[in-house]
Short mmCIF file of C-alpha atoms and ligand atoms in Angstrom, two decimals:
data_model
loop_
_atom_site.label_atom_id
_atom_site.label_comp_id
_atom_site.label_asym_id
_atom_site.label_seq_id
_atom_site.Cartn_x
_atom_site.Cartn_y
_atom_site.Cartn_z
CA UNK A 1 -29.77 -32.46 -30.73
CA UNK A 2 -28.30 -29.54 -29.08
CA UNK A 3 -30.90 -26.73 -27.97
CA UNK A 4 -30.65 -23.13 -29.16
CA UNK A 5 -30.37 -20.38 -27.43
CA UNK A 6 -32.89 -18.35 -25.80
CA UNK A 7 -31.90 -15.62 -27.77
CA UNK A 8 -31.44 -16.86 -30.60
CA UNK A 9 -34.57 -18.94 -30.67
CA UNK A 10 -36.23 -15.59 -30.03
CA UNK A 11 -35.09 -14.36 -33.95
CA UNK A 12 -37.59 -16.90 -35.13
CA UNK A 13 -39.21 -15.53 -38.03
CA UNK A 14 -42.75 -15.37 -36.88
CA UNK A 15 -40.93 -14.06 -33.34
CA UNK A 16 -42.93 -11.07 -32.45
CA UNK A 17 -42.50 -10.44 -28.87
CA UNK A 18 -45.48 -7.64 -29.18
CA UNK A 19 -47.50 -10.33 -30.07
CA UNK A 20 -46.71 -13.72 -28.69
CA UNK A 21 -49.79 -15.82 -29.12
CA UNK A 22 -50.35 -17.74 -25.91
CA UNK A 23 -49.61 -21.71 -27.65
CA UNK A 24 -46.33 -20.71 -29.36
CA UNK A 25 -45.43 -19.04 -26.00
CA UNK A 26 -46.22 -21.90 -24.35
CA UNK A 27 -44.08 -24.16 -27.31
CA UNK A 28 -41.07 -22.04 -26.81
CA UNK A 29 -41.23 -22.51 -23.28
CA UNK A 30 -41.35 -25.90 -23.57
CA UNK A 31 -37.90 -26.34 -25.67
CA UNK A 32 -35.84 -25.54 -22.90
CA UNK A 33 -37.46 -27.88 -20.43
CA UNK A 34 -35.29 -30.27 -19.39
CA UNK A 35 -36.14 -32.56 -15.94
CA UNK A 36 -34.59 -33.07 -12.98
CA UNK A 37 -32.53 -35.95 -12.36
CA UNK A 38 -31.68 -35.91 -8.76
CA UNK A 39 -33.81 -38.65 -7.16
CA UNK A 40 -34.31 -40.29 -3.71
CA UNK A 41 -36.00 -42.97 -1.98
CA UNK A 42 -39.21 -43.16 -0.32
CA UNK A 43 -41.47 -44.79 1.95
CA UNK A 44 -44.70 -45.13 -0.61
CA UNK A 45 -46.90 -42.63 1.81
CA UNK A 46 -44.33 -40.18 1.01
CA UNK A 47 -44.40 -40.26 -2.53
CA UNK A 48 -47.84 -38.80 -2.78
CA UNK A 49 -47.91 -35.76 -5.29
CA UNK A 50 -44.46 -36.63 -6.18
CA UNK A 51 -43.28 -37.78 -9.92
CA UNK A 52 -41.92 -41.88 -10.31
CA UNK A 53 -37.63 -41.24 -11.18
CA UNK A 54 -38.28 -44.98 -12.77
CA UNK A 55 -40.76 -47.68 -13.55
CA UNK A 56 -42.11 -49.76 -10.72
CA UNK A 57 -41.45 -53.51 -12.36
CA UNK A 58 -44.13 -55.80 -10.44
CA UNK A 59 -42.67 -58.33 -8.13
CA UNK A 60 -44.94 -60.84 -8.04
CA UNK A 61 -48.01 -61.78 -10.31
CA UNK A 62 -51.27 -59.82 -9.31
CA UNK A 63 -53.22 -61.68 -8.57
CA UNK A 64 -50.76 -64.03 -6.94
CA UNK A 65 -52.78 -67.43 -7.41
CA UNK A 66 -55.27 -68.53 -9.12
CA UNK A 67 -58.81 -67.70 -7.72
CA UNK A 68 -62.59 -67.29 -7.73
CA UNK A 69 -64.74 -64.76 -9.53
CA UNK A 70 -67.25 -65.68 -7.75
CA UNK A 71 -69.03 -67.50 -4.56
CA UNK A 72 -69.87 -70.92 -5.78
CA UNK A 73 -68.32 -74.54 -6.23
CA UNK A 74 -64.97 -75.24 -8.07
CA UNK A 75 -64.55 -77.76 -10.05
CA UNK A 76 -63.41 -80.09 -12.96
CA UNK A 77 -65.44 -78.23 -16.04
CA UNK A 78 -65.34 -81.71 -17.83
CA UNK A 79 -67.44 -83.36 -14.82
CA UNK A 80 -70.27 -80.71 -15.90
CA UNK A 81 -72.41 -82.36 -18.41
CA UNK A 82 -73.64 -79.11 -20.90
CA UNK A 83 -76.90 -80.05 -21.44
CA UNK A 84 -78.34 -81.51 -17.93
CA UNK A 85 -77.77 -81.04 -14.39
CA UNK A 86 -74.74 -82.22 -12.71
CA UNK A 87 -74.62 -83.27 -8.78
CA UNK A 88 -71.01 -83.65 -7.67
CA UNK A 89 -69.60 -84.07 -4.18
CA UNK A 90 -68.67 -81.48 -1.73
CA UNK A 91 -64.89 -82.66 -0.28
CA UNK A 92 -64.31 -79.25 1.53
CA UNK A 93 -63.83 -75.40 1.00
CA UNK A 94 -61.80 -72.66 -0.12
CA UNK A 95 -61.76 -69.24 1.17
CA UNK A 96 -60.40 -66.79 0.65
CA UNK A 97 -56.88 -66.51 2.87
CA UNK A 98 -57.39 -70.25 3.91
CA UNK A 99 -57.42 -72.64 0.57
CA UNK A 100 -58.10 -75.77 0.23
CA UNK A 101 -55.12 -78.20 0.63
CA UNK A 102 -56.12 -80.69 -1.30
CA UNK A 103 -56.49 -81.89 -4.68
CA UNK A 104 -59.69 -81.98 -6.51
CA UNK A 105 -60.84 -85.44 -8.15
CA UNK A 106 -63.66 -86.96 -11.09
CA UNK A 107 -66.84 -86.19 -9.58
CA UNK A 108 -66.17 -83.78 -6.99
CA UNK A 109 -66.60 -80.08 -5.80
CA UNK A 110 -64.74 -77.65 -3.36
CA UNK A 111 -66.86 -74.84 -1.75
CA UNK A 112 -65.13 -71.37 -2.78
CA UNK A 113 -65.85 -67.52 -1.71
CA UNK A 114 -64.70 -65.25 -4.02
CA UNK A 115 -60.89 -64.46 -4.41
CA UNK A 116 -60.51 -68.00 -2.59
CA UNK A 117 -57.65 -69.87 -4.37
CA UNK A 118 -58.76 -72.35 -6.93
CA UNK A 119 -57.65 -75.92 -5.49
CA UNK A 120 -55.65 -77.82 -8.16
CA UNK A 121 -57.19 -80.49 -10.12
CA UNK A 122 -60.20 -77.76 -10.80
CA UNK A 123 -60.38 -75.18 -13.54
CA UNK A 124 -64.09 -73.95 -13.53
CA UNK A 125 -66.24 -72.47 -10.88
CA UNK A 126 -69.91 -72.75 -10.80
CA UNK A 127 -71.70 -69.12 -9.15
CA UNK A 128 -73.72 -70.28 -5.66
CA UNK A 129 -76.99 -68.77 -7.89
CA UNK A 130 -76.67 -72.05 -10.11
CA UNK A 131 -76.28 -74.63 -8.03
CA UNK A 132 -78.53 -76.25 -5.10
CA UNK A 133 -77.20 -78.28 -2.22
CA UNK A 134 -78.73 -80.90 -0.23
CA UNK A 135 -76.14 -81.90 2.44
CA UNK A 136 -72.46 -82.26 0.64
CA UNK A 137 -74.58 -83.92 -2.58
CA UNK A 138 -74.45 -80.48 -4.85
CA UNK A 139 -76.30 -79.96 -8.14
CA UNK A 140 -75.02 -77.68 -10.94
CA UNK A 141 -77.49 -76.08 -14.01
CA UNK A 142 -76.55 -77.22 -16.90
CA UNK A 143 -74.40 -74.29 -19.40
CA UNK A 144 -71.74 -74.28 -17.54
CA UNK A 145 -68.44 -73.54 -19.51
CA UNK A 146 -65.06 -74.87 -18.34
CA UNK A 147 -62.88 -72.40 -17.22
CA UNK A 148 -65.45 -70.26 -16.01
CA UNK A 149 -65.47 -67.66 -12.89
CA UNK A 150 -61.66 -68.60 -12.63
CA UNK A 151 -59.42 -65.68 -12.21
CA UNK A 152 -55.68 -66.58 -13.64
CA UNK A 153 -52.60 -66.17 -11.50
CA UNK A 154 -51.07 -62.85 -13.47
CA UNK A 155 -53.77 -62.07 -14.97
CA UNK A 156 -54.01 -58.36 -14.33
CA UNK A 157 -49.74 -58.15 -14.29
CA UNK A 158 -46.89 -60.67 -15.12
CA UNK A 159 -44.19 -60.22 -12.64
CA UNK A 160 -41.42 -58.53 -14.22
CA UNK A 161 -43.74 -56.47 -16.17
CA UNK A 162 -43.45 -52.51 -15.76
CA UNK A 163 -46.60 -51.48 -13.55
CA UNK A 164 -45.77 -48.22 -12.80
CA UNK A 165 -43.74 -45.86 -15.50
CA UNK A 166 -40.95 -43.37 -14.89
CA UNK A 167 -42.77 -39.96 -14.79
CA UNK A 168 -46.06 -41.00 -13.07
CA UNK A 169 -47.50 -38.42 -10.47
CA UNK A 170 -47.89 -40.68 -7.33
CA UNK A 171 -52.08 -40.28 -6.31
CA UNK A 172 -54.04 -42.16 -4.20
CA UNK A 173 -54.57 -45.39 -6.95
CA UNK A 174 -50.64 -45.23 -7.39
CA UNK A 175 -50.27 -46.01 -3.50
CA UNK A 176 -52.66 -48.54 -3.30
CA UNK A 177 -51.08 -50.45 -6.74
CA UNK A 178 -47.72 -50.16 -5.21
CA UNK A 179 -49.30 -51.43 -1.63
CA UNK A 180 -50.88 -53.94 -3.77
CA UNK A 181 -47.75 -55.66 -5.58
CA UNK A 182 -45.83 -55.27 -1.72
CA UNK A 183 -43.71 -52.46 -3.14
CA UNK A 184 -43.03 -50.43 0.19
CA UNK A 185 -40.15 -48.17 -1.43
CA UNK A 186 -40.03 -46.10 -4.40
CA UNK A 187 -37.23 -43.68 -6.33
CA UNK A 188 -39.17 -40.22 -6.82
CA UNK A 189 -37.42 -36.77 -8.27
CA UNK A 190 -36.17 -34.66 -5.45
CA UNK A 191 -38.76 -31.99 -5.16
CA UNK A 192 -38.32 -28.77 -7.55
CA UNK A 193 -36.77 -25.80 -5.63
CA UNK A 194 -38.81 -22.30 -6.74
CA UNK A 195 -37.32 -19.01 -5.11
CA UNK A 196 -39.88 -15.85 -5.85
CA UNK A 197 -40.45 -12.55 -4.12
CA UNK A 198 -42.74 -9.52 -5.37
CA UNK A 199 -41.04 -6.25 -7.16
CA UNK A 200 -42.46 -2.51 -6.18
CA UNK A 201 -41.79 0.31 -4.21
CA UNK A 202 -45.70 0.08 -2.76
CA UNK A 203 -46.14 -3.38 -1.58
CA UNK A 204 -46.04 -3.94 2.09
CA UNK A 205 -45.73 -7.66 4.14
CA UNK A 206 -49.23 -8.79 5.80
CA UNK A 207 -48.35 -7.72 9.73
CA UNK A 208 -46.95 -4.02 8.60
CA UNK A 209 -49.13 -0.90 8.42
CA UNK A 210 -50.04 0.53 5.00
CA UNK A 211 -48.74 3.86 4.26
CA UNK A 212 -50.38 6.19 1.78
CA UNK A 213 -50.21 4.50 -1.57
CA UNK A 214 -49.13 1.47 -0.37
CA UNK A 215 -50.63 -1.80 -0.70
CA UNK A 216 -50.28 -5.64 1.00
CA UNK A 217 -47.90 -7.61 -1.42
CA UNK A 218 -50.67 -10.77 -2.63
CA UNK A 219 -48.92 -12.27 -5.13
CA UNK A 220 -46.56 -14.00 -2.68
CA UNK A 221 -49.14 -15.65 -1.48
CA UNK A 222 -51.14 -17.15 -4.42
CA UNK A 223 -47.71 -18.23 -5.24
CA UNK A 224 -46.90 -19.91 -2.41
CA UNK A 225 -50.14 -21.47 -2.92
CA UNK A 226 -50.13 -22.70 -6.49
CA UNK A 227 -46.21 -23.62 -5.94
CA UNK A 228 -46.95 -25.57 -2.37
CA UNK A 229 -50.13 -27.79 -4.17
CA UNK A 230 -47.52 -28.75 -7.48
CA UNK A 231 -45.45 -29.80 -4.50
CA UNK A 232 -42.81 -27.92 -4.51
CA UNK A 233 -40.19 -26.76 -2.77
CA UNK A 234 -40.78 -23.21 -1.85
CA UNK A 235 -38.12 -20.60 -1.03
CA UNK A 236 -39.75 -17.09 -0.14
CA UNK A 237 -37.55 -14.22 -0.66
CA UNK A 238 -40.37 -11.62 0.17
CA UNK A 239 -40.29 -7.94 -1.43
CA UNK A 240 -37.75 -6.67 -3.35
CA UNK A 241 -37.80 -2.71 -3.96
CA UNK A 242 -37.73 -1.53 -7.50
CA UNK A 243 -33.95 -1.16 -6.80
CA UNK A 244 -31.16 -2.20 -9.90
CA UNK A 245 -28.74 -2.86 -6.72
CA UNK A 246 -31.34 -4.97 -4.41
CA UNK A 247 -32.88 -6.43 -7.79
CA UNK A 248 -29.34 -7.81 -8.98
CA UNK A 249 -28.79 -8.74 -5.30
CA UNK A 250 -31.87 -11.16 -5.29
CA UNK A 251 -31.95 -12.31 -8.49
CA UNK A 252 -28.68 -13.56 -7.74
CA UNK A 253 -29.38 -15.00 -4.24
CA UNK A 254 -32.75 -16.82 -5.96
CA UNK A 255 -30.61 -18.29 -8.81
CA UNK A 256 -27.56 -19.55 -6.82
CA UNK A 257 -30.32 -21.42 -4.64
CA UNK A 258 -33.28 -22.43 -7.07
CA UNK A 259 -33.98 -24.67 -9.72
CA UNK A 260 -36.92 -22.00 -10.96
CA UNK A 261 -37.16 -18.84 -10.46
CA UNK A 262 -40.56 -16.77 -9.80
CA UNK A 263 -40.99 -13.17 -10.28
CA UNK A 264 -44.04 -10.75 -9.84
CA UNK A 265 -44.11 -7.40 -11.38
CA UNK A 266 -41.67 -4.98 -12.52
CA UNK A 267 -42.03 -6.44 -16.47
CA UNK A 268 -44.68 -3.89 -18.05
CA UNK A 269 -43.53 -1.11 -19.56
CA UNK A 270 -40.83 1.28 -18.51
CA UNK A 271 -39.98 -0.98 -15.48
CA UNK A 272 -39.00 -3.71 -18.00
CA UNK A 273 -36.36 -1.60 -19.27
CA UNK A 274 -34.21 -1.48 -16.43
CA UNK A 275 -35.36 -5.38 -15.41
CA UNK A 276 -34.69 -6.32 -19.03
CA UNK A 277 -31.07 -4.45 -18.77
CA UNK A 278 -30.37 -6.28 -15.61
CA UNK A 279 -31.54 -9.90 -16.91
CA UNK A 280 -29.51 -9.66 -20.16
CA UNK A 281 -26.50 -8.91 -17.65
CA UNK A 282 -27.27 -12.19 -15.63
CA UNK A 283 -28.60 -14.67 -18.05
CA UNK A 284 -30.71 -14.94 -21.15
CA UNK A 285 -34.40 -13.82 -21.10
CA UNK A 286 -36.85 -13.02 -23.47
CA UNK A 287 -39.54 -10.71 -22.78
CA UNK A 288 -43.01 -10.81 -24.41
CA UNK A 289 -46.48 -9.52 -24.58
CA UNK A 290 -48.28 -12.46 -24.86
CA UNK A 291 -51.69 -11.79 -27.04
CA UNK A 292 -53.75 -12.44 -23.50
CA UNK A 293 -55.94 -10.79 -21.21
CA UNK A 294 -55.28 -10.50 -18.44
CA UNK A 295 -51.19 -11.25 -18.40
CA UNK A 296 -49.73 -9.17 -21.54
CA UNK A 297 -46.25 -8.69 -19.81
CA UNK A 298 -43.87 -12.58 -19.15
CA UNK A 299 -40.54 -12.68 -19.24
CA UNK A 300 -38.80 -16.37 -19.63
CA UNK A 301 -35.50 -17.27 -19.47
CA UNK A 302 -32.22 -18.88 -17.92
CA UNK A 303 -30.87 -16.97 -15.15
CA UNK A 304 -27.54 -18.96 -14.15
CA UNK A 305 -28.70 -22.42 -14.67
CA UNK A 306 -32.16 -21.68 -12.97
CA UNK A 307 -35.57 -21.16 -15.55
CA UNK A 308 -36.75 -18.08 -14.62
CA UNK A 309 -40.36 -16.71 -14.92
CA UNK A 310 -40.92 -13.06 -14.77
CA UNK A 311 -44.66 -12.23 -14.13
CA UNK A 312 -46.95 -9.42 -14.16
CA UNK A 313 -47.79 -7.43 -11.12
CA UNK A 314 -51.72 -7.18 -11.27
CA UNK A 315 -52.84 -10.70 -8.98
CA UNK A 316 -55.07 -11.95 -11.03
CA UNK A 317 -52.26 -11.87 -14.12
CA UNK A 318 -50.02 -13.72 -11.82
CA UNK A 319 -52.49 -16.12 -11.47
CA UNK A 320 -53.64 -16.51 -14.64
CA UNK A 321 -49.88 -16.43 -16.12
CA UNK A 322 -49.07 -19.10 -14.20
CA UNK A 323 -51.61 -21.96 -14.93
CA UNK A 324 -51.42 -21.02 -18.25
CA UNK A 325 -47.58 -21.56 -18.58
CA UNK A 326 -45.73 -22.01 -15.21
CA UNK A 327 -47.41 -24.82 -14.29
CA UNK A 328 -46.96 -27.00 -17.07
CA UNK A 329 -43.44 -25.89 -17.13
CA UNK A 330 -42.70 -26.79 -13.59
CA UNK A 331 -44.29 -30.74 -13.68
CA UNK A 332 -42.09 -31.04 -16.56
CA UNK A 333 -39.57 -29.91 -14.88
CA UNK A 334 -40.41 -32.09 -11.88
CA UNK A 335 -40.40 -34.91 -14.58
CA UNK A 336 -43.95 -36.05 -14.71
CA UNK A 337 -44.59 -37.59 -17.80
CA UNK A 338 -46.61 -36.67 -20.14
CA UNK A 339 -47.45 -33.22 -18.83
CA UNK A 340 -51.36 -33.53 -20.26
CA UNK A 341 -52.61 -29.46 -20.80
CA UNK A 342 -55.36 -28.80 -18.26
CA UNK A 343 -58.96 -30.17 -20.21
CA UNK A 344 -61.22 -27.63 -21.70
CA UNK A 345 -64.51 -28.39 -22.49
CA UNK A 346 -67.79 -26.67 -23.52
CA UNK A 347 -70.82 -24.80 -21.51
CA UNK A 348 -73.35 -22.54 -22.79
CA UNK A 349 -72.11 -18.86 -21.49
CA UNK A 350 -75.54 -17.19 -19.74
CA UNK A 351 -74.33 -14.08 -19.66
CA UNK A 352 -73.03 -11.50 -22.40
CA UNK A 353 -69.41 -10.57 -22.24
CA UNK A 354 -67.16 -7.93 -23.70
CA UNK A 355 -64.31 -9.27 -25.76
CA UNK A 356 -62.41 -7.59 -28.71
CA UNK A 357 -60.83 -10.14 -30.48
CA UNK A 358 -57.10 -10.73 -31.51
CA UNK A 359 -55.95 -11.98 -28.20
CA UNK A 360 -57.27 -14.94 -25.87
CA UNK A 361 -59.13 -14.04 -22.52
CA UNK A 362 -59.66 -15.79 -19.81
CA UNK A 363 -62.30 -14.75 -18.49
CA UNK A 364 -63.42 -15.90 -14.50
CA UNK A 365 -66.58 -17.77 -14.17
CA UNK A 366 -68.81 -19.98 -12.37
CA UNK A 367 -69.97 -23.60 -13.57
CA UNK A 368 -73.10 -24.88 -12.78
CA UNK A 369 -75.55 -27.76 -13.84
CA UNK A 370 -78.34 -26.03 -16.17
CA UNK A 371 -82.00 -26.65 -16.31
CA UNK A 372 -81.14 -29.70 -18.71
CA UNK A 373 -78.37 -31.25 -17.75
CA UNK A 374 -76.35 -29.30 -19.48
CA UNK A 375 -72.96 -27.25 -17.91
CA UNK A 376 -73.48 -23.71 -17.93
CA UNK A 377 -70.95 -20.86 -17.05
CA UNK A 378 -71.75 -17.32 -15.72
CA UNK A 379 -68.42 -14.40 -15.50
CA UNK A 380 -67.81 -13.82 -12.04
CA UNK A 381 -68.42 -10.07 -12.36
CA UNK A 382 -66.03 -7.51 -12.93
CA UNK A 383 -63.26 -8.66 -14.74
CA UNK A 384 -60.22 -6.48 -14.08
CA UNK A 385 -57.22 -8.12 -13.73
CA UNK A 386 -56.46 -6.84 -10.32
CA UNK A 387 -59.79 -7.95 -9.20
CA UNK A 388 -59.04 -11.15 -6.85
CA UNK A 389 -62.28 -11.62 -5.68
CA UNK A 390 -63.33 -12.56 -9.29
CA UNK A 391 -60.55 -15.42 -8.97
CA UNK A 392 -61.95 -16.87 -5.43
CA UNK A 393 -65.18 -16.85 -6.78
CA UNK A 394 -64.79 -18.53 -9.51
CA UNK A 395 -64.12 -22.33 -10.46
CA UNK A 396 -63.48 -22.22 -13.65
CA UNK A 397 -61.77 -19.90 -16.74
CA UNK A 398 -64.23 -19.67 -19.77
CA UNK A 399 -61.15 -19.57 -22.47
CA UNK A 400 -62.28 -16.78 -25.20
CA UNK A 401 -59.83 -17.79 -27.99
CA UNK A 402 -58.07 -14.83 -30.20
CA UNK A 403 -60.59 -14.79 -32.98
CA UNK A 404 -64.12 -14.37 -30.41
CA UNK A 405 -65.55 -11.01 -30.28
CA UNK A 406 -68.48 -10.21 -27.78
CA UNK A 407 -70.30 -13.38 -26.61
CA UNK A 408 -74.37 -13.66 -26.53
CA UNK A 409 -76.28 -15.42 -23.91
CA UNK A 410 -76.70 -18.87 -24.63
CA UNK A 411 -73.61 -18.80 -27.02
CA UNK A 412 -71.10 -22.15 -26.17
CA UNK A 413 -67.79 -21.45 -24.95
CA UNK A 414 -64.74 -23.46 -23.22
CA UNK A 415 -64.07 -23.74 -20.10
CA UNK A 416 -61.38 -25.05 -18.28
CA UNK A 417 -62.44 -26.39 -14.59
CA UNK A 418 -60.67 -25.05 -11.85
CA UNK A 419 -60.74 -27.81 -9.06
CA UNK A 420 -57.55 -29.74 -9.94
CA UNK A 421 -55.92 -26.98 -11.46
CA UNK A 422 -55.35 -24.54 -8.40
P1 AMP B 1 -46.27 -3.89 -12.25
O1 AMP B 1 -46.28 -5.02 -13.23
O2 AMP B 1 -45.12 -3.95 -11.32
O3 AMP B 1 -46.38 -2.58 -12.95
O4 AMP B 1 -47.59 -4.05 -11.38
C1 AMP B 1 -48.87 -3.97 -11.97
C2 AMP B 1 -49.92 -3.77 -10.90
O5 AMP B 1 -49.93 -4.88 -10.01
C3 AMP B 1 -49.69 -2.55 -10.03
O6 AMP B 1 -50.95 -1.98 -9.74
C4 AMP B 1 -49.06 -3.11 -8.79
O7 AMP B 1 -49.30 -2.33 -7.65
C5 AMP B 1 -49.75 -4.46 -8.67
N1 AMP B 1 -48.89 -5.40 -7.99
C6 AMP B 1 -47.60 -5.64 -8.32
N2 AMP B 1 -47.06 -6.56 -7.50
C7 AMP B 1 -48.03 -6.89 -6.61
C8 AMP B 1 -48.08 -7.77 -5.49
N3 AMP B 1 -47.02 -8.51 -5.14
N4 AMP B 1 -49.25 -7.89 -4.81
C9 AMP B 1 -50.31 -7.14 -5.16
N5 AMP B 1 -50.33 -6.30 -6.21
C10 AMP B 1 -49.20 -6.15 -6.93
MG1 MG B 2 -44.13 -2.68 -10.13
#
């Protein structure tokens, strides 16, 4: 199937780039997503965070041998009589990392500690709890079933079966799984490359005095952040002046060296003009006021072979822009698979909050544990969407969908948790 163009998927019919609701924004996005293929080879420790470039197949059988369930006796499940005690004879033990050499006969046990292997000839284990010994004479409860407390060799995974797929984000239970089966290696994408710098004549670099009307360039920073905890690989081209010449300049520099690239600013009105002028010259980009608050102004696009992301200026837009679409966009990119969208789920709001609707808000607040159990969720006070103290405070978004109006206290709403996200 070939793809369409930006542009031309942009004529859609219900295309209104006034009025991009945030999900078909998010669905167009998501057509011209296609993943890395570059991959390398890894020590396991360094895959962590990283996406799986293909399946792990499982080269052995987990677990490996036949074992115990459980600390007891093994032994020949037709020797048990069901309906009366059994005493059998003890002819050694099992445990686990030293087995029992031997075969099992009629009439006789094996001590065994859980995960010890089950010595051939037996199929069944008896649990310590059910039995009573008197020297190496040992008598069993009657019940027992054969085949009992016996773990089977592949049980949990056939060697040769996949145990791992392609697209997997490596965490801390991949690692172990992979320790588990021996695996010591692994193929993983090459890390994404994401180039970004801020746009405006007032934004200074941390370390430089502020002149009047000037202020410190954040967004670089929550960037760097959100971009260095998806794991990827960050290229910092700092601040760009609202310059056509020095705009071209980097756009071109963050293309020719990025697989994504991130911009901040320079896309409401008026300054899009002259952005959207120079985009059109270097690629194809779509600009759009998503139906949001805060984040009404994203550009998206191809710029040279590189997605490119044009956000608002305010820093709380920028941050809000981006979980909302750049980050799904870039794990796809990375080629995790399937991208799942952050969960939402509800809480009872506390507070009252202003909302017209017709757009989606998202709204910072606070989760907490209620009087009954129950999740609540307070705003995090003034809302404006250069506010970033309302971001650090909070831990979640409460996600006011287009149709809300003005929420009452005690009114449910979703929220979307932050730990994980950011
Ligand atoms: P713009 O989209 O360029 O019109 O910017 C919108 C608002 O965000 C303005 O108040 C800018 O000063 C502010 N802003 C833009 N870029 C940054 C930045 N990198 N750090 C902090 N604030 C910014
Ligand atoms: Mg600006």
């Amino acid at each position: 199937m070939t793809k369409p163009s930006i542009a031309e998927a942009s004529c859609a019919d219900d295309y209104d780039p006034n009025s991009m609701p945030v999900d078909k924004a998010r669905a167009f996005i998501h057509r011209f997503l296609e993943p890395l293929t570059a991959q390398l080879r890894v020590p396991i420790r360094d895959a962590l965070g990283r996406v799986l470039a293909s399946d792990v197949v499982s080269p052995v059988d987990v677990p490996s041998h036949r074992n115990s369930a459980m600390d007891g006796w093994a032994m020949r499940g037709a020797d048990l009589r069901p309906d009366a005690d059994t005493t059998l004879d003890e002819i050694g033990a099992s445990f686990a990392g030293r087995p029992y050499a031997a075969p099992v006969g009629t009439g006789q046990c094996v001590r065994i500690m859980t995960g010890g292997v089950v010595p051939e000839g037996a199929d069944t284990v008896v649990m310590q709890e059910r039995a009573k010994a008197r020297g190496t004479r040992v008598t069993f409860a009657a019940g027992a079933r054969t085949g009992q407390n016996v773990r089977h060799a592949g049980e949990d995974l056939k060697r040769g079966a996949v145990a791992l797929a392609k697209g997997r984000i490596v965490r801390p239970a991949e690692l172990g799984l992979l320790a588990s089966l021996g695996v010591g290696e692994v193929a993983v994408f090459r890390p994404l490359r994401v180039a970004f710098f801020s746009t405006g004549d007032e934004l200074k670099s941390v370390g430089t005095a502020l002149g009047e009307g000037e202020i410190y360039d954040s967004n670089r920073y929550t960037i760097h952040g959100m971009l260095r905890r998806l794991g990827c690989d960050v290229l910092d081209m700092g601040v760009v002046r609202d310059d056509p010449a020095l705009l071209e300049a980097a756009f071109r520099e963050a293309a020719a060296n990025a697989d994504v690239v991130i911009t901040s600013g320079g896309v409401s009105v008026g300054e899009a003009d002259f952005v959207k002028g120079l985009l059109g010259k270097l690629g194809e980009v779509v600009f759009w006021k998503i139906a949001m608050k805060p984040g009404r102004p994203l550009a998206y696009g191809r710029l040279q072979g590189a997605h490119f992301f044009g956000l608002p200026g305010n820093p709380v837009s920028v941050m809000v822009t981006f979980y909302q679409f750049v980050r799904e966009a870039l794990l796809r990119l990375m080629g995790a698979d399937p991208v799942m969208p952050f969960p939402t789920f509800p809480a009872t709001c506390t507070a009252r909050l202003k909302k017209a609707p017709g757009r989606t808000e998202f709204q910072r607040g606070v989760l907490s544990r209620g009087p009954d159990g129950g999740w609540t969720v307070a705003p995090t006070g003034d809302q404006g969407s250069g506010i970033l103290k309302s971001m650090s405070e909070a831990n979640c978004f409460i996600i006011l969908g287009d149709s809300v109006g003005n929420v009452e206290p005690g009114t449910v709403v979703e929220v979307q948790y932050l730990e994980g996200l950011v």
